[in-house]
Amino acid sequence: MGFLLAIFLLFFIYFGGIKLKIKMQKKEKEKTFKDAFKEFILYSRVKNLADATLNYYEESYQQFLDFFGEGKLCHEINDKTINEYILYMQSHTKCNPTTINTRIRGLRAILYYMMKLGYIEKFHITIRKSEKKIKTTYTESELKLLLKKPDIKHCAFYEYRSWVISNTLLGTGMRAGSLCNLKINDVDFENLVFYLRHMKARRQIIIPMVITLKKILLEYLEYRQATKDDDFLFCSVYGMQLNTNSLAHSLRKYSLRRGVTKSGLHKYRHTYAKMYLQNGGDVFKLQKLLGHRTLDMTREYVEMFTDDLKVDYDIINPLEHLQANKKQITIKK
């Protein structure tokens, strides 16, 4: 009986065949790295990421593509690929560790997205440790030169504007991008605040304004010749919006004319943070003032300025302060 059943099954399979039920499942083609990146950029735009962030991802992608090559498939990327890319940057492009980490961070965001969709086998991408560069700041003597008011009756508008900008950057610690996008109606003179609407990750924050800066800006607006409240606060000599490149170039020339060889838009921000902490400012408040989402970046300022923060530390240290006011206790037998 068993023999006959086996013969029957063989006959059925050979002549009738066993038909499998078709499932609604499309066979996925291999995804190229180029096509997957297009999906990633579309996804990033839907998330409404800032243009600067999108440009950063584009640069990170293009830099990796120069190494990886055109037309390759996603599944060819693994941890070995990343290690080889790092060695390539070290030997061929002579990138320093900080630049390498910057490129890897951007690439990591791209590849993790592709891993999530299954285009790449999952693996961990580690950011290599690199030596933190010391953040240079302006000295007190340099600040005196930069903040010395020009003769309004005889100076050009760009000279006066650079002086006002120097005061604004030192008085707020705002980024160059925020300053260039600051409009007149973003300055609330009544409540003494700035509304910074152009921040990283499209966040908006409110920061305070000191009386000294209020007086400077009110006088500046008398010469600014704005026609509308939504005009940009700082403009070119032709009334157009400043961009960060032209601002950096203008302040570099301004510094040299004042006898200050240091230059760089972020130096004002570093100086603001350093002096704020030196004057007893709170690190948590500094985080909000600088617009940092976490304390990690703010901690870097504290670490970089450790030696400067030691000045007068005995005076402000709570333990030392209590010791200075203690009453002597004697042990009685």
mmCIF file of C-alpha atoms in Angstrom:
data_model
loop_
_atom_site.group_PDB
_atom_site.id
_atom_site.type_symbol
_atom_site.label_atom_id
_atom_site.label_comp_id
_atom_site.label_asym_id
_atom_site.label_seq_id
_atom_site.Cartn_x
_atom_site.Cartn_y
_atom_site.Cartn_z
ATOM 1 C CA MET A 1 0.000 0.000 0.000
ATOM 2 C CA GLY A 2 2.816 2.389 0.920
ATOM 3 C CA PHE A 3 4.629 1.531 -2.296
ATOM 4 C CA LEU A 4 1.549 2.344 -4.402
ATOM 5 C CA LEU A 5 1.088 5.714 -2.600
ATOM 6 C CA ALA A 6 4.665 6.679 -3.325
ATOM 7 C CA ILE A 7 4.206 5.811 -7.025
ATOM 8 C CA PHE A 8 1.034 7.930 -7.115
ATOM 9 C CA LEU A 9 2.789 10.970 -5.622
ATOM 10 C CA LEU A 10 5.676 10.715 -8.071
ATOM 11 C CA PHE A 11 3.200 10.480 -10.954
ATOM 12 C CA PHE A 12 1.277 13.539 -9.701
ATOM 13 C CA ILE A 13 4.404 15.677 -9.230
ATOM 14 C CA TYR A 14 5.819 14.741 -12.638
ATOM 15 C CA PHE A 15 2.677 15.208 -14.723
ATOM 16 C CA GLY A 16 0.526 17.584 -12.707
ATOM 17 C CA GLY A 17 3.141 19.634 -10.867
ATOM 18 C CA ILE A 18 2.732 21.334 -7.541
ATOM 19 C CA LYS A 19 1.595 24.905 -8.021
ATOM 20 C CA LEU A 20 2.611 27.474 -5.428
ATOM 21 C CA LYS A 21 0.297 30.326 -4.567
ATOM 22 C CA ILE A 22 1.573 33.685 -5.854
ATOM 23 C CA LYS A 23 2.090 36.232 -3.116
ATOM 24 C CA MET A 24 1.790 40.006 -3.549
ATOM 25 C CA GLN A 25 5.479 40.674 -3.036
ATOM 26 C CA LYS A 26 7.518 42.699 -5.479
ATOM 27 C CA LYS A 27 11.071 41.550 -6.031
ATOM 28 C CA GLU A 28 13.294 44.467 -4.923
ATOM 29 C CA LYS A 29 16.135 45.385 -7.252
ATOM 30 C CA GLU A 30 19.585 46.168 -5.886
ATOM 31 C CA LYS A 31 19.719 49.792 -4.855
ATOM 32 C CA THR A 32 22.626 51.924 -6.024
ATOM 33 C CA PHE A 33 24.252 54.245 -3.511
ATOM 34 C CA LYS A 34 23.348 57.198 -5.734
ATOM 35 C CA ASP A 35 19.638 56.312 -5.868
ATOM 36 C CA ALA A 36 19.517 55.605 -2.142
ATOM 37 C CA PHE A 37 21.047 59.001 -1.428
ATOM 38 C CA LYS A 38 18.321 60.686 -3.524
ATOM 39 C CA GLU A 39 15.762 58.995 -1.265
ATOM 40 C CA PHE A 40 17.675 60.194 1.809
ATOM 41 C CA ILE A 41 17.705 63.826 0.613
ATOM 42 C CA LEU A 42 13.976 63.660 -0.177
ATOM 43 C CA TYR A 43 13.369 62.250 3.315
ATOM 44 C CA SER A 44 15.497 65.047 4.836
ATOM 45 C CA ARG A 45 13.544 67.717 2.938
ATOM 46 C CA VAL A 46 10.257 66.249 4.164
ATOM 47 C CA LYS A 47 11.642 66.558 7.702
ATOM 48 C CA ASN A 48 12.191 70.266 6.894
ATOM 49 C CA LEU A 49 15.877 70.211 7.747
ATOM 50 C CA ALA A 50 17.775 73.472 7.328
ATOM 51 C CA ASP A 51 19.454 74.225 3.997
ATOM 52 C CA ALA A 52 22.839 74.273 5.736
ATOM 53 C CA THR A 53 22.222 70.717 6.989
ATOM 54 C CA LEU A 54 21.172 69.532 3.532
ATOM 55 C CA ASN A 55 24.295 71.095 2.016
ATOM 56 C CA TYR A 56 26.394 69.356 4.665
ATOM 57 C CA TYR A 57 24.901 65.985 3.696
ATOM 58 C CA GLU A 58 25.456 66.735 -0.002
ATOM 59 C CA GLU A 59 29.121 67.510 0.658
ATOM 60 C CA SER A 60 29.560 64.402 2.822
ATOM 61 C CA TYR A 61 27.982 62.276 0.084
ATOM 62 C CA GLN A 62 30.098 63.761 -2.703
ATOM 63 C CA GLN A 63 33.335 63.423 -0.736
ATOM 64 C CA PHE A 64 32.610 59.740 -0.083
ATOM 65 C CA LEU A 65 31.576 59.208 -3.711
ATOM 66 C CA ASP A 66 34.987 60.470 -4.865
ATOM 67 C CA PHE A 67 36.457 57.530 -2.961
ATOM 68 C CA PHE A 68 33.732 54.904 -3.410
ATOM 69 C CA GLY A 69 33.026 55.498 -7.088
ATOM 70 C CA GLU A 70 29.925 56.000 -9.247
ATOM 71 C CA GLY A 71 27.317 53.337 -9.898
ATOM 72 C CA LYS A 72 28.185 51.035 -6.998
ATOM 73 C CA LEU A 73 25.544 49.238 -4.957
ATOM 74 C CA CYS A 74 24.625 49.920 -1.354
ATOM 75 C CA HIS A 75 25.281 46.369 -0.172
ATOM 76 C CA GLU A 76 28.965 46.787 -1.085
ATOM 77 C CA ILE A 77 29.393 49.194 1.854
ATOM 78 C CA ASN A 78 30.505 47.740 5.184
ATOM 79 C CA ASP A 79 32.740 48.608 8.132
ATOM 80 C CA LYS A 80 35.834 47.768 6.065
ATOM 81 C CA THR A 81 34.739 50.355 3.489
ATOM 82 C CA ILE A 82 34.578 53.069 6.146
ATOM 83 C CA ASN A 83 38.025 52.175 7.518
ATOM 84 C CA GLU A 84 39.487 52.300 4.009
ATOM 85 C CA TYR A 85 37.778 55.662 3.438
ATOM 86 C CA ILE A 86 39.364 57.062 6.599
ATOM 87 C CA LEU A 87 42.804 55.852 5.491
ATOM 88 C CA TYR A 88 42.159 57.385 2.072
ATOM 89 C CA MET A 89 41.384 60.782 3.644
ATOM 90 C CA GLN A 90 44.490 60.576 5.815
ATOM 91 C CA SER A 91 46.880 59.676 2.988
ATOM 92 C CA HIS A 92 45.416 61.214 -0.174
ATOM 93 C CA THR A 93 43.523 64.304 0.958
ATOM 94 C CA LYS A 94 45.706 65.041 4.014
ATOM 95 C CA CYS A 95 42.625 65.783 6.129
ATOM 96 C CA ASN A 96 43.175 66.493 9.808
ATOM 97 C CA PRO A 97 41.301 64.371 12.403
ATOM 98 C CA THR A 98 38.631 67.041 12.950
ATOM 99 C CA THR A 99 37.809 67.262 9.224
ATOM 100 C CA ILE A 100 37.703 63.470 8.955
ATOM 101 C CA ASN A 101 35.245 63.262 11.862
ATOM 102 C CA THR A 102 33.085 65.981 10.319
ATOM 103 C CA ARG A 103 32.855 64.014 7.058
ATOM 104 C CA ILE A 104 32.207 60.721 8.836
ATOM 105 C CA ARG A 105 29.379 62.231 10.919
ATOM 106 C CA GLY A 106 27.582 63.347 7.767
ATOM 107 C CA LEU A 107 28.167 60.009 6.035
ATOM 108 C CA ARG A 108 27.015 58.124 9.133
ATOM 109 C CA ALA A 109 23.617 59.854 9.060
ATOM 110 C CA ILE A 110 23.243 58.873 5.391
ATOM 111 C CA LEU A 111 24.315 55.250 5.844
ATOM 112 C CA TYR A 112 22.213 54.702 8.978
ATOM 113 C CA TYR A 113 19.157 55.758 6.959
ATOM 114 C CA MET A 114 20.054 53.199 4.279
ATOM 115 C CA MET A 115 20.612 50.531 6.936
ATOM 116 C CA LYS A 116 17.165 51.261 8.360
ATOM 117 C CA LEU A 117 15.606 50.568 4.945
ATOM 118 C CA GLY A 118 17.604 47.381 4.522
ATOM 119 C CA TYR A 119 19.781 48.578 1.657
ATOM 120 C CA ILE A 120 22.937 48.012 3.730
ATOM 121 C CA GLU A 121 23.711 45.362 6.329
ATOM 122 C CA LYS A 122 23.744 47.029 9.747
ATOM 123 C CA PHE A 123 27.099 47.873 11.328
ATOM 124 C CA HIS A 124 28.324 50.466 13.813
ATOM 125 C CA ILE A 125 30.221 53.561 12.653
ATOM 126 C CA THR A 126 32.491 55.009 15.333
ATOM 127 C CA ILE A 127 33.682 58.596 15.425
ATOM 128 C CA ARG A 128 37.409 58.625 16.116
ATOM 129 C CA LYS A 129 38.697 60.645 19.032
ATOM 130 C CA SER A 130 40.528 63.765 17.981
ATOM 131 C CA GLU A 131 42.359 66.447 19.867
ATOM 132 C CA LYS A 132 40.146 69.452 20.561
ATOM 133 C CA LYS A 133 41.473 72.656 19.096
ATOM 134 C CA ILE A 134 41.862 75.514 21.534
ATOM 135 C CA LYS A 135 39.255 78.151 20.824
ATOM 136 C CA THR A 136 41.114 81.416 20.436
ATOM 137 C CA THR A 137 39.496 84.563 21.781
ATOM 138 C CA TYR A 138 40.130 88.281 21.658
ATOM 139 C CA THR A 139 42.221 89.786 24.418
ATOM 140 C CA GLU A 140 41.078 92.799 26.403
ATOM 141 C CA SER A 141 43.499 95.074 24.525
ATOM 142 C CA GLU A 142 42.245 93.763 21.156
ATOM 143 C CA LEU A 143 38.638 94.324 22.193
ATOM 144 C CA LYS A 144 39.417 97.920 23.098
ATOM 145 C CA LEU A 145 40.705 98.467 19.564
ATOM 146 C CA LEU A 146 37.752 96.715 17.937
ATOM 147 C CA LEU A 147 35.120 98.463 20.065
ATOM 148 C CA LYS A 148 36.515 101.971 19.812
ATOM 149 C CA LYS A 149 33.802 104.019 18.167
ATOM 150 C CA PRO A 150 34.749 105.540 14.817
ATOM 151 C CA ASP A 151 34.220 109.205 13.999
ATOM 152 C CA ILE A 152 30.728 109.117 12.503
ATOM 153 C CA LYS A 153 31.183 112.464 10.772
ATOM 154 C CA HIS A 154 34.139 111.248 8.735
ATOM 155 C CA CYS A 155 33.946 107.434 8.469
ATOM 156 C CA ALA A 156 32.270 105.393 5.727
ATOM 157 C CA PHE A 157 29.068 103.441 6.389
ATOM 158 C CA TYR A 158 30.806 100.038 6.183
ATOM 159 C CA GLU A 159 33.294 101.109 8.882
ATOM 160 C CA TYR A 160 30.523 102.244 11.198
ATOM 161 C CA ARG A 161 28.445 99.141 10.425
ATOM 162 C CA SER A 162 31.410 96.865 11.262
ATOM 163 C CA TRP A 163 31.782 98.621 14.604
ATOM 164 C CA VAL A 164 28.071 98.104 15.373
ATOM 165 C CA ILE A 165 28.292 94.456 14.311
ATOM 166 C CA SER A 166 31.353 93.920 16.524
ATOM 167 C CA ASN A 167 29.405 95.258 19.487
ATOM 168 C CA THR A 168 26.389 93.110 18.600
ATOM 169 C CA LEU A 169 28.396 89.897 18.274
ATOM 170 C CA LEU A 170 30.254 90.501 21.526
ATOM 171 C CA GLY A 171 27.079 91.609 23.300
ATOM 172 C CA THR A 172 24.988 88.596 22.272
ATOM 173 C CA GLY A 173 27.258 85.718 21.244
ATOM 174 C CA MET A 174 24.946 85.010 18.301
ATOM 175 C CA ARG A 175 26.139 83.100 15.243
ATOM 176 C CA ALA A 176 27.021 84.902 12.020
ATOM 177 C CA GLY A 177 24.103 83.243 10.212
ATOM 178 C CA SER A 178 21.640 84.503 12.810
ATOM 179 C CA LEU A 179 23.075 88.025 12.608
ATOM 180 C CA CYS A 180 22.870 88.144 8.799
ATOM 181 C CA ASN A 181 19.210 87.061 8.894
ATOM 182 C CA LEU A 182 18.242 89.411 11.719
ATOM 183 C CA LYS A 183 15.506 91.841 10.655
ATOM 184 C CA ILE A 184 14.685 95.175 12.241
ATOM 185 C CA ASN A 185 11.404 93.899 13.655
ATOM 186 C CA ASP A 186 13.311 91.039 15.303
ATOM 187 C CA VAL A 187 14.784 93.603 17.691
ATOM 188 C CA ASP A 188 12.397 94.427 20.537
ATOM 189 C CA PHE A 189 13.765 97.620 22.082
ATOM 190 C CA GLU A 190 10.898 97.895 24.555
ATOM 191 C CA ASN A 191 11.403 94.458 26.101
ATOM 192 C CA LEU A 192 15.163 94.416 25.432
ATOM 193 C CA VAL A 193 15.257 91.122 23.529
ATOM 194 C CA PHE A 194 16.306 89.732 20.138
ATOM 195 C CA TYR A 195 14.171 87.170 18.314
ATOM 196 C CA LEU A 196 16.590 84.843 16.544
ATOM 197 C CA ARG A 197 14.489 83.090 13.930
ATOM 198 C CA HIS A 198 17.366 81.703 11.829
ATOM 199 C CA MET A 199 19.007 79.027 13.952
ATOM 200 C CA LYS A 200 20.386 75.543 13.393
ATOM 201 C CA ALA A 201 17.671 72.891 12.955
ATOM 202 C CA ARG A 202 15.194 75.743 12.293
ATOM 203 C CA ARG A 203 14.723 76.475 15.993
ATOM 204 C CA GLN A 204 13.906 79.974 17.209
ATOM 205 C CA ILE A 205 15.145 81.483 20.453
ATOM 206 C CA ILE A 206 14.873 84.751 22.351
ATOM 207 C CA ILE A 207 17.991 86.309 23.854
ATOM 208 C CA PRO A 208 18.315 89.433 26.037
ATOM 209 C CA MET A 209 19.780 92.762 24.981
ATOM 210 C CA VAL A 210 21.828 95.009 27.259
ATOM 211 C CA ILE A 211 21.200 98.773 27.502
ATOM 212 C CA THR A 212 24.592 99.599 25.949
ATOM 213 C CA LEU A 213 23.726 97.649 22.810
ATOM 214 C CA LYS A 214 20.232 99.167 22.675
ATOM 215 C CA LYS A 215 21.733 102.661 22.475
ATOM 216 C CA ILE A 216 24.187 101.601 19.776
ATOM 217 C CA LEU A 217 21.498 99.976 17.619
ATOM 218 C CA LEU A 218 19.038 102.865 17.963
ATOM 219 C CA GLU A 219 21.703 105.270 16.742
ATOM 220 C CA TYR A 220 22.685 102.863 13.946
ATOM 221 C CA LEU A 221 19.105 102.731 12.662
ATOM 222 C CA GLU A 222 19.192 106.487 12.147
ATOM 223 C CA TYR A 223 21.950 105.935 9.574
ATOM 224 C CA ARG A 224 20.717 102.563 8.238
ATOM 225 C CA GLN A 225 18.088 104.277 6.004
ATOM 226 C CA ALA A 226 15.662 101.371 6.176
ATOM 227 C CA THR A 227 12.249 101.728 4.530
ATOM 228 C CA LYS A 228 10.404 98.824 6.174
ATOM 229 C CA ASP A 229 10.408 97.093 9.552
ATOM 230 C CA ASP A 230 11.122 93.756 7.901
ATOM 231 C CA ASP A 231 14.295 95.035 6.239
ATOM 232 C CA PHE A 232 17.448 93.278 7.333
ATOM 233 C CA LEU A 233 19.094 94.987 10.287
ATOM 234 C CA PHE A 234 22.586 94.746 8.833
ATOM 235 C CA CYS A 235 23.008 95.371 5.142
ATOM 236 C CA SER A 236 25.603 96.075 2.479
ATOM 237 C CA VAL A 237 26.454 99.643 1.446
ATOM 238 C CA TYR A 238 23.732 99.226 -1.212
ATOM 239 C CA GLY A 239 21.080 98.179 1.293
ATOM 240 C CA MET A 240 21.137 94.474 0.367
ATOM 241 C CA GLN A 241 21.285 91.571 2.811
ATOM 242 C CA LEU A 242 24.738 90.591 4.037
ATOM 243 C CA ASN A 243 25.835 86.982 3.681
ATOM 244 C CA THR A 244 28.304 85.287 6.022
ATOM 245 C CA ASN A 245 31.130 85.357 3.464
ATOM 246 C CA SER A 246 30.882 89.085 2.843
ATOM 247 C CA LEU A 247 30.480 89.678 6.582
ATOM 248 C CA ALA A 248 33.637 87.681 7.341
ATOM 249 C CA HIS A 249 35.570 89.571 4.648
ATOM 250 C CA SER A 250 34.332 92.931 5.923
ATOM 251 C CA LEU A 251 35.219 92.188 9.567
ATOM 252 C CA ARG A 252 38.635 90.850 8.553
ATOM 253 C CA LYS A 253 39.453 94.152 6.850
ATOM 254 C CA TYR A 254 37.972 96.059 9.790
ATOM 255 C CA SER A 255 40.189 94.157 12.259
ATOM 256 C CA LEU A 256 43.345 94.772 10.230
ATOM 257 C CA ARG A 257 42.593 98.493 9.962
ATOM 258 C CA ARG A 258 42.315 98.510 13.763
ATOM 259 C CA GLY A 259 45.649 96.726 14.140
ATOM 260 C CA VAL A 260 44.144 93.400 15.200
ATOM 261 C CA THR A 261 45.585 90.481 13.232
ATOM 262 C CA LYS A 262 43.142 87.912 14.626
ATOM 263 C CA SER A 263 39.996 87.420 12.627
ATOM 264 C CA GLY A 264 37.052 85.071 12.381
ATOM 265 C CA LEU A 265 33.349 85.477 13.049
ATOM 266 C CA HIS A 266 33.308 82.748 15.702
ATOM 267 C CA LYS A 267 35.998 84.467 17.766
ATOM 268 C CA TYR A 268 33.386 86.943 19.016
ATOM 269 C CA ARG A 269 31.179 84.024 20.063
ATOM 270 C CA HIS A 270 34.074 82.307 21.826
ATOM 271 C CA THR A 271 35.034 85.545 23.540
ATOM 272 C CA TYR A 272 31.434 86.116 24.649
ATOM 273 C CA ALA A 273 31.269 82.610 26.179
ATOM 274 C CA LYS A 274 34.640 82.926 27.884
ATOM 275 C CA MET A 275 33.943 86.347 29.422
ATOM 276 C CA TYR A 276 30.433 85.298 30.442
ATOM 277 C CA LEU A 277 31.876 82.369 32.411
ATOM 278 C CA GLN A 278 34.747 84.446 33.802
ATOM 279 C CA ASN A 279 32.255 86.959 35.136
ATOM 280 C CA GLY A 280 30.440 84.247 37.075
ATOM 281 C CA GLY A 281 27.779 83.345 34.512
ATOM 282 C CA ASP A 282 25.850 80.094 34.816
ATOM 283 C CA VAL A 283 26.717 77.347 32.311
ATOM 284 C CA PHE A 284 23.059 76.299 31.963
ATOM 285 C CA LYS A 285 22.036 79.857 31.094
ATOM 286 C CA LEU A 286 24.960 80.057 28.678
ATOM 287 C CA GLN A 287 23.619 76.988 26.914
ATOM 288 C CA LYS A 288 20.315 78.800 26.282
ATOM 289 C CA LEU A 289 22.012 82.047 25.271
ATOM 290 C CA LEU A 290 24.221 80.291 22.725
ATOM 291 C CA GLY A 291 21.329 78.241 21.378
ATOM 292 C CA HIS A 292 22.919 74.856 22.093
ATOM 293 C CA ARG A 293 20.410 72.011 22.161
ATOM 294 C CA THR A 294 22.502 70.081 24.686
ATOM 295 C CA LEU A 295 25.167 70.885 27.237
ATOM 296 C CA ASP A 296 27.810 68.947 25.294
ATOM 297 C CA MET A 297 28.892 71.893 23.148
ATOM 298 C CA THR A 298 28.684 74.309 26.070
ATOM 299 C CA ARG A 299 30.917 71.989 28.104
ATOM 300 C CA GLU A 300 33.566 72.342 25.408
ATOM 301 C CA TYR A 301 33.765 76.055 26.149
ATOM 302 C CA VAL A 302 34.206 75.325 29.834
ATOM 303 C CA GLU A 303 36.952 72.782 29.107
ATOM 304 C CA MET A 304 38.775 75.100 26.698
ATOM 305 C CA PHE A 305 38.785 78.007 29.115
ATOM 306 C CA THR A 306 39.673 76.025 32.261
ATOM 307 C CA ASP A 307 42.853 78.002 32.980
ATOM 308 C CA ASP A 308 41.043 81.320 32.574
ATOM 309 C CA LEU A 309 38.268 80.190 34.900
ATOM 310 C CA LYS A 310 40.801 79.564 37.645
ATOM 311 C CA VAL A 311 41.316 83.321 38.000
ATOM 312 C CA ASP A 312 39.923 84.503 41.387
ATOM 313 C CA TYR A 313 38.601 80.982 41.947
ATOM 314 C CA ASP A 314 39.430 81.127 45.649
ATOM 315 C CA ILE A 315 37.178 84.143 46.016
ATOM 316 C CA ILE A 316 34.092 82.680 44.344
ATOM 317 C CA ASN A 317 34.520 79.060 45.406
ATOM 318 C CA PRO A 318 31.707 78.202 47.863
ATOM 319 C CA LEU A 319 33.883 76.034 50.118
ATOM 320 C CA GLU A 320 36.607 78.667 50.383
ATOM 321 C CA HIS A 321 33.982 81.339 50.973
ATOM 322 C CA LEU A 322 32.542 79.402 53.908
ATOM 323 C CA GLN A 323 35.995 78.763 55.309
ATOM 324 C CA ALA A 324 36.711 82.495 55.346
ATOM 325 C CA ASN A 325 33.634 83.111 57.519
ATOM 326 C CA LYS A 326 33.948 80.144 59.840
ATOM 327 C CA LYS A 327 34.215 80.287 63.608
ATOM 328 C CA GLN A 328 36.993 78.331 65.152
ATOM 329 C CA ILE A 329 35.893 75.232 66.989
ATOM 330 C CA THR A 330 37.932 73.982 69.907
ATOM 331 C CA ILE A 331 37.834 70.415 71.124
ATOM 332 C CA LYS A 332 37.187 70.222 74.843
ATOM 333 C CA LYS A 333 38.264 67.218 76.792
#
